Coordinates of C-alpha atoms and ligand atoms in Angstrom, one line a residue:
M26 CA 38.6 12.9 63.6
S27 CA 37.1 11.7 60.4
A28 CA 36.5 14.2 57.6
F29 CA 33.0 12.7 57.3
P30 CA 32.0 11.7 60.9
H31 CA 28.7 9.9 60.1
R32 CA 27.7 6.3 60.2
H33 CA 25.3 6.6 57.3
L34 CA 24.7 8.9 54.3
L35 CA 20.9 9.2 54.2
G36 CA 20.6 12.7 52.9
I37 CA 22.3 16.1 52.2
E38 CA 20.1 18.0 54.6
G39 CA 22.0 18.6 57.8
L40 CA 25.5 18.2 56.4
T41 CA 28.0 21.0 56.9
P42 CA 30.0 22.8 54.2
P43 CA 33.3 21.2 55.4
E44 CA 31.6 17.7 55.2
V45 CA 30.3 18.3 51.7
T46 CA 33.8 19.7 50.7
A47 CA 35.5 16.7 52.2
L48 CA 33.3 14.3 50.1
L49 CA 33.9 16.4 46.9
D50 CA 37.7 16.7 47.5
R51 CA 38.0 12.9 48.1
S52 CA 35.9 12.3 44.9
E53 CA 38.2 14.6 42.9
S54 CA 41.1 12.3 43.7
Y55 CA 39.3 9.4 42.1
V56 CA 38.4 11.1 38.8
E57 CA 42.0 10.7 37.5
Q58 CA 42.3 7.2 38.8
N59 CA 39.1 6.2 37.0
R60 CA 40.7 7.4 33.7
R61 CA 43.8 5.2 34.0
A62 CA 44.1 1.7 32.6
D63 CA 44.6 0.4 36.1
K64 CA 41.6 1.6 38.2
K65 CA 42.1 -0.7 41.2
K66 CA 42.9 0.2 44.8
S67 CA 42.6 -1.9 47.9
V68 CA 40.9 0.6 50.2
L69 CA 37.9 -1.7 50.6
R70 CA 39.9 -4.9 50.7
G71 CA 37.9 -7.3 52.9
R72 CA 34.8 -5.1 53.0
T73 CA 31.4 -6.2 51.6
V74 CA 29.0 -3.9 49.9
I75 CA 25.5 -5.0 49.1
N76 CA 23.4 -3.1 46.5
L77 CA 19.7 -3.5 47.5
F78 CA 17.5 -1.7 44.9
F79 CA 13.8 -1.9 45.2
E80 CA 13.4 0.5 42.2
A81 CA 14.9 0.4 38.7
S82 CA 18.3 2.0 38.2
T83 CA 21.0 2.1 35.5
R84 CA 23.5 4.9 36.6
T85 CA 23.3 4.6 40.4
R86 CA 23.4 0.8 40.8
T87 CA 26.1 0.3 38.1
S88 CA 28.3 3.1 39.5
F89 CA 28.1 1.8 43.1
E90 CA 29.1 -1.6 41.8
L91 CA 32.0 -0.2 39.9
A92 CA 33.0 2.0 42.8
G93 CA 33.1 -0.9 45.3
K94 CA 35.0 -3.1 42.9
R95 CA 37.5 -0.4 41.9
L96 CA 38.2 0.0 45.6
G97 CA 38.9 -3.7 46.0
G98 CA 35.7 -4.6 47.9
D99 CA 33.3 -7.5 47.4
V100 CA 30.1 -6.2 45.8
I101 CA 26.8 -8.1 45.7
N102 CA 23.9 -6.9 43.7
M103 CA 20.7 -8.3 45.2
S104 CA 18.0 -8.7 42.7
V105 CA 14.7 -7.9 44.4
S106 CA 12.7 -9.5 41.7
T107 CA 14.3 -12.9 42.5
S108 CA 14.5 -12.4 46.3
A109 CA 12.4 -13.7 49.1
I110 CA 10.5 -10.4 49.0
R111 CA 8.5 -12.1 46.2
K112 CA 7.4 -14.6 48.9
G113 CA 6.2 -11.9 51.2
E114 CA 9.3 -11.0 53.2
T115 CA 9.2 -7.4 54.4
V116 CA 11.9 -4.9 53.5
L117 CA 13.1 -4.7 57.2
D118 CA 13.3 -8.5 57.5
T119 CA 15.3 -8.6 54.2
A120 CA 17.6 -5.9 55.5
M121 CA 18.1 -7.7 58.8
T122 CA 18.7 -11.0 57.0
L123 CA 21.4 -9.4 54.9
N124 CA 22.8 -7.7 58.0
A125 CA 23.3 -11.1 59.7
M126 CA 25.8 -11.9 56.9
H127 CA 28.0 -8.9 58.1
P128 CA 28.1 -6.6 55.1
D129 CA 30.0 -3.3 55.7
V130 CA 27.8 -1.1 53.5
L131 CA 24.2 -1.5 52.3
V132 CA 23.3 0.8 49.3
V133 CA 19.6 1.0 49.2
R134 CA 17.0 2.5 46.8
H135 CA 13.4 2.4 47.7
P136 CA 10.2 3.9 46.3
E137 CA 9.0 5.2 49.7
S138 CA 10.4 8.4 51.3
G139 CA 11.9 7.5 54.7
A140 CA 12.2 3.8 54.0
V141 CA 16.0 3.9 53.8
K142 CA 16.3 5.7 57.2
L143 CA 14.0 3.2 58.8
L144 CA 16.1 0.4 57.5
S145 CA 19.3 2.1 58.7
E146 CA 18.0 2.0 62.3
K147 CA 17.8 -1.8 62.1
V148 CA 21.3 -2.8 60.9
N149 CA 24.9 -2.5 62.2
C150 CA 26.5 -1.6 58.9
C151 CA 26.7 1.8 57.0
V152 CA 23.7 2.6 54.9
I153 CA 23.9 4.8 51.8
N154 CA 20.6 6.2 50.5
A155 CA 20.6 5.6 46.7
G156 CA 17.2 7.4 46.4
D157 CA 14.1 7.1 48.6
G158 CA 10.8 8.1 47.0
S159 CA 10.7 11.8 46.4
H160 CA 12.8 12.6 49.5
E161 CA 16.6 12.5 48.8
H162 CA 19.2 11.2 46.5
P163 CA 22.4 12.4 48.2
T164 CA 25.1 10.9 45.9
Q165 CA 23.3 12.5 42.8
A166 CA 23.6 15.9 44.4
L167 CA 27.2 15.3 45.2
L168 CA 28.1 14.2 41.7
D169 CA 26.2 17.2 40.3
A170 CA 28.2 19.5 42.6
L171 CA 31.5 17.8 41.6
T172 CA 30.6 18.3 37.9
I173 CA 29.8 22.0 38.5
R174 CA 32.9 22.6 40.7
R175 CA 35.2 21.0 38.1
R176 CA 33.7 23.1 35.2
L177 CA 33.1 26.4 36.9
G178 CA 35.7 26.2 39.8
R179 CA 33.2 27.0 42.5
L180 CA 29.6 26.5 43.8
E181 CA 29.3 29.7 45.9
G182 CA 27.4 32.5 44.3
L183 CA 26.2 30.5 41.3
E184 CA 22.6 30.9 40.0
V185 CA 21.2 27.4 39.4
A186 CA 17.8 26.8 37.7
I187 CA 16.2 23.4 38.5
C188 CA 13.5 22.9 36.0
G189 CA 10.7 20.4 35.6
D190 CA 9.0 17.9 37.9
I191 CA 10.3 19.3 41.2
V192 CA 7.4 18.0 43.3
H193 CA 8.3 14.3 42.8
S194 CA 12.1 14.8 42.6
R195 CA 14.5 13.5 45.2
V196 CA 17.3 14.8 43.0
A197 CA 15.8 18.4 43.3
R198 CA 15.5 18.1 47.1
S199 CA 19.1 16.9 47.6
N200 CA 20.4 19.6 45.1
I201 CA 18.4 22.3 46.8
H202 CA 20.0 21.4 50.2
L203 CA 23.5 21.0 48.8
L204 CA 23.5 24.2 46.8
A205 CA 22.2 26.2 49.8
I206 CA 24.8 24.7 52.1
M207 CA 27.5 25.7 49.6
G208 CA 26.3 29.2 49.0
A209 CA 24.6 28.9 45.5
R210 CA 21.2 30.4 44.7
V211 CA 18.5 28.1 43.5
R212 CA 15.5 28.9 41.3
L213 CA 12.8 26.3 40.6
V214 CA 11.1 26.5 37.2
A215 CA 7.9 24.5 36.6
P216 CA 4.2 24.6 36.2
H217 CA 2.2 25.3 39.4
T218 CA 1.3 21.6 39.7
L219 CA 4.9 20.5 39.8
I220 CA 6.2 22.9 42.5
P221 CA 6.1 21.4 46.0
A222 CA 4.0 23.3 48.6
E223 CA 7.1 23.7 50.8
A224 CA 9.1 25.5 48.1
E225 CA 9.2 28.9 49.8
R226 CA 10.4 27.4 53.1
L227 CA 13.4 25.9 51.1
G228 CA 14.7 29.4 50.4
V229 CA 14.4 29.2 46.6
E230 CA 12.9 31.5 44.0
V231 CA 10.0 30.1 42.1
F232 CA 9.2 30.7 38.4
H233 CA 6.4 29.5 36.2
D234 CA 8.0 30.8 33.0
M235 CA 11.1 29.2 31.5
H236 CA 12.3 32.4 29.8
E237 CA 12.1 34.3 33.1
G238 CA 13.5 31.5 35.2
L239 CA 16.6 30.9 33.1
K240 CA 17.6 34.6 32.8
G241 CA 21.3 35.0 33.6
C242 CA 21.6 31.6 35.3
D243 CA 24.9 29.6 35.3
I244 CA 23.4 26.1 35.4
V245 CA 20.2 24.7 33.8
M246 CA 19.4 21.4 35.5
M247 CA 16.5 19.6 33.8
L248 CA 14.4 16.9 35.4
R249 CA 12.3 14.1 34.0
L250 CA 8.6 13.9 34.5
Q251 CA 8.3 11.1 37.1
T252 CA 5.1 9.6 35.9
E253 CA 5.6 6.5 38.1
R254 CA 5.0 8.8 41.1
M255 CA 2.1 10.8 39.6
Q256 CA -1.4 10.0 40.8
G257 CA -3.9 12.0 38.8
N258 CA -3.4 14.6 36.1
F259 CA -0.5 17.1 36.5
L260 CA -0.3 18.3 32.9
P261 CA -2.8 19.0 30.1
S262 CA -0.5 17.2 27.5
I263 CA 3.2 16.3 26.9
R264 CA 3.1 18.4 23.7
E265 CA 2.1 21.5 25.7
Y266 CA 4.6 20.7 28.5
F267 CA 7.4 20.5 26.0
H268 CA 6.3 23.8 24.3
F269 CA 6.4 25.7 27.6
F270 CA 8.9 23.9 29.7
G271 CA 11.0 21.7 27.4
L272 CA 14.6 23.0 27.1
D273 CA 15.5 24.1 23.6
Y274 CA 17.9 26.7 22.2
D275 CA 15.3 29.4 22.3
K276 CA 14.8 29.1 26.1
M277 CA 18.5 28.4 26.7
A278 CA 19.3 31.8 25.1
N279 CA 18.1 33.4 28.3
A280 CA 20.9 31.8 30.4
K281 CA 24.5 33.0 30.5
P282 CA 26.4 32.2 27.3
E283 CA 28.6 29.8 29.1
A284 CA 25.8 28.2 31.2
L285 CA 25.9 24.4 31.5
I286 CA 23.1 22.0 30.8
M287 CA 22.6 19.2 33.3
H288 CA 20.3 16.2 33.6
P289 CA 20.5 13.4 36.2
G290 CA 19.0 10.9 33.7
P291 CA 17.2 9.0 32.6
M292 CA 16.2 11.6 29.9
N293 CA 12.9 11.7 28.1
R294 CA 14.0 13.4 24.8
G295 CA 11.3 15.6 23.4
V296 CA 9.5 15.8 26.7
E297 CA 11.7 17.9 29.1
I298 CA 14.6 18.4 26.8
D299 CA 15.2 18.8 23.0
S300 CA 17.5 16.0 21.7
V301 CA 19.8 18.5 19.9
V302 CA 20.3 20.5 23.1
A303 CA 20.9 17.4 25.2
D304 CA 23.6 16.2 22.7
D305 CA 25.3 19.6 22.4
Y306 CA 28.5 18.8 24.2
S307 CA 29.7 22.4 24.1
R308 CA 27.0 23.0 26.8
S309 CA 25.7 19.7 28.0
V310 CA 27.6 17.9 30.8
I311 CA 25.2 15.0 31.1
H312 CA 27.9 12.4 30.4
E313 CA 30.3 14.1 32.7
Q314 CA 27.7 13.8 35.5
V315 CA 27.6 10.0 34.9
E316 CA 31.4 9.9 35.0
M317 CA 31.6 11.9 38.3
G318 CA 29.0 9.5 39.8
V319 CA 31.6 6.7 40.0
A320 CA 34.2 8.9 41.7
V321 CA 31.6 10.3 44.2
R322 CA 30.4 6.8 45.1
M323 CA 34.0 5.7 45.6
A324 CA 34.6 8.6 48.0
C325 CA 31.3 7.8 49.9
L326 CA 32.2 4.1 50.2
E327 CA 35.7 4.9 51.4
L328 CA 34.9 7.6 53.9
L329 CA 31.9 5.7 55.5
S330 CA 33.9 2.4 55.7
A331 CA 36.8 4.2 57.3
N332 CA 34.4 5.1 60.2
L333 CA 33.5 1.4 60.8
V334 CA 35.0 -0.3 63.9
E335 CA 36.9 -3.4 63.0
A336 CA 34.3 -5.9 64.3
P337 CA 30.6 -4.9 63.9
Q338 CA 28.6 -4.9 67.2
H339 CA 25.6 -7.2 67.5
N340 CA 23.2 -4.8 68.9
I341 CA 20.0 -6.0 67.3
Ligands
CP419 N1 20.1 9.6 38.1 C1 19.7 8.3 38.6 O1 19.5 8.1 39.7 O2 19.7 7.4 37.5 P1 19.3 5.9 37.7 O3 17.8 5.8 38.1 O4 19.6 5.3 36.4 O5 20.1 5.3 38.8

């Protein structure tokens, strides 16, 4: 029986604590390997991974590419801007075209929530959701959890404040699910306009004051304003937003003295986080999150590929 008995990784919602733990434990084994001069393994030898990103990315796309290559797989980065999508081909036709070339894993990012799941129903290979709209970004939540677990030794019982543009954030949704599965408590801290309507149903506490929301917390996770997903006015001004919701030392003083500062990136310095705080490596683990991203994506590629039967079935 596989430690992660799923064909795809489309989200964190619905995973069990042992499944999350299995992914984190496997990721842990890759952290040291990635710090060695020789980073190569042959776990994915003969396997093909295609990165299919319909939205911009630095961290996720690069780390999936590194992860696949370090495991000995063949990795293709499909550039959407120079693909047949520019000639009117649909996302599903593109996916099925790639599928006909027998990839083993498709890593997909798409601006629409649910698009990656739809695509996964049309292909034979494994699909990993690299972020779909404001829905889920499962590997981000896993790398955040690995970072926290390595620093604080556990997830259970921690108080985690997720602050900023929650309503548009797939990172927030995946983290809310993962932290709940693993027994941490989540607070959302944001103006009313940036809190999703379903917040109460998610089993979190909601705060509209940063000083209150950060009191006694172990983790302060800051989020970028996702202006590309905003239709209409959500805030009076950036200046006012930074004053009330930007993370600085004054607001951080409410958290536990050893509390960690996290941010999935990309950061907008002076908007949701003060530059000095972001670069304070005694508290900020932002670069460590990026490092853990490669290890987590190696574990995901390995565990999902291990579930593949030797020859893909032609069922479409
Ligand atoms: N955190 C994250 O998803 O970053 P990228 O958009 O650079 O991949």
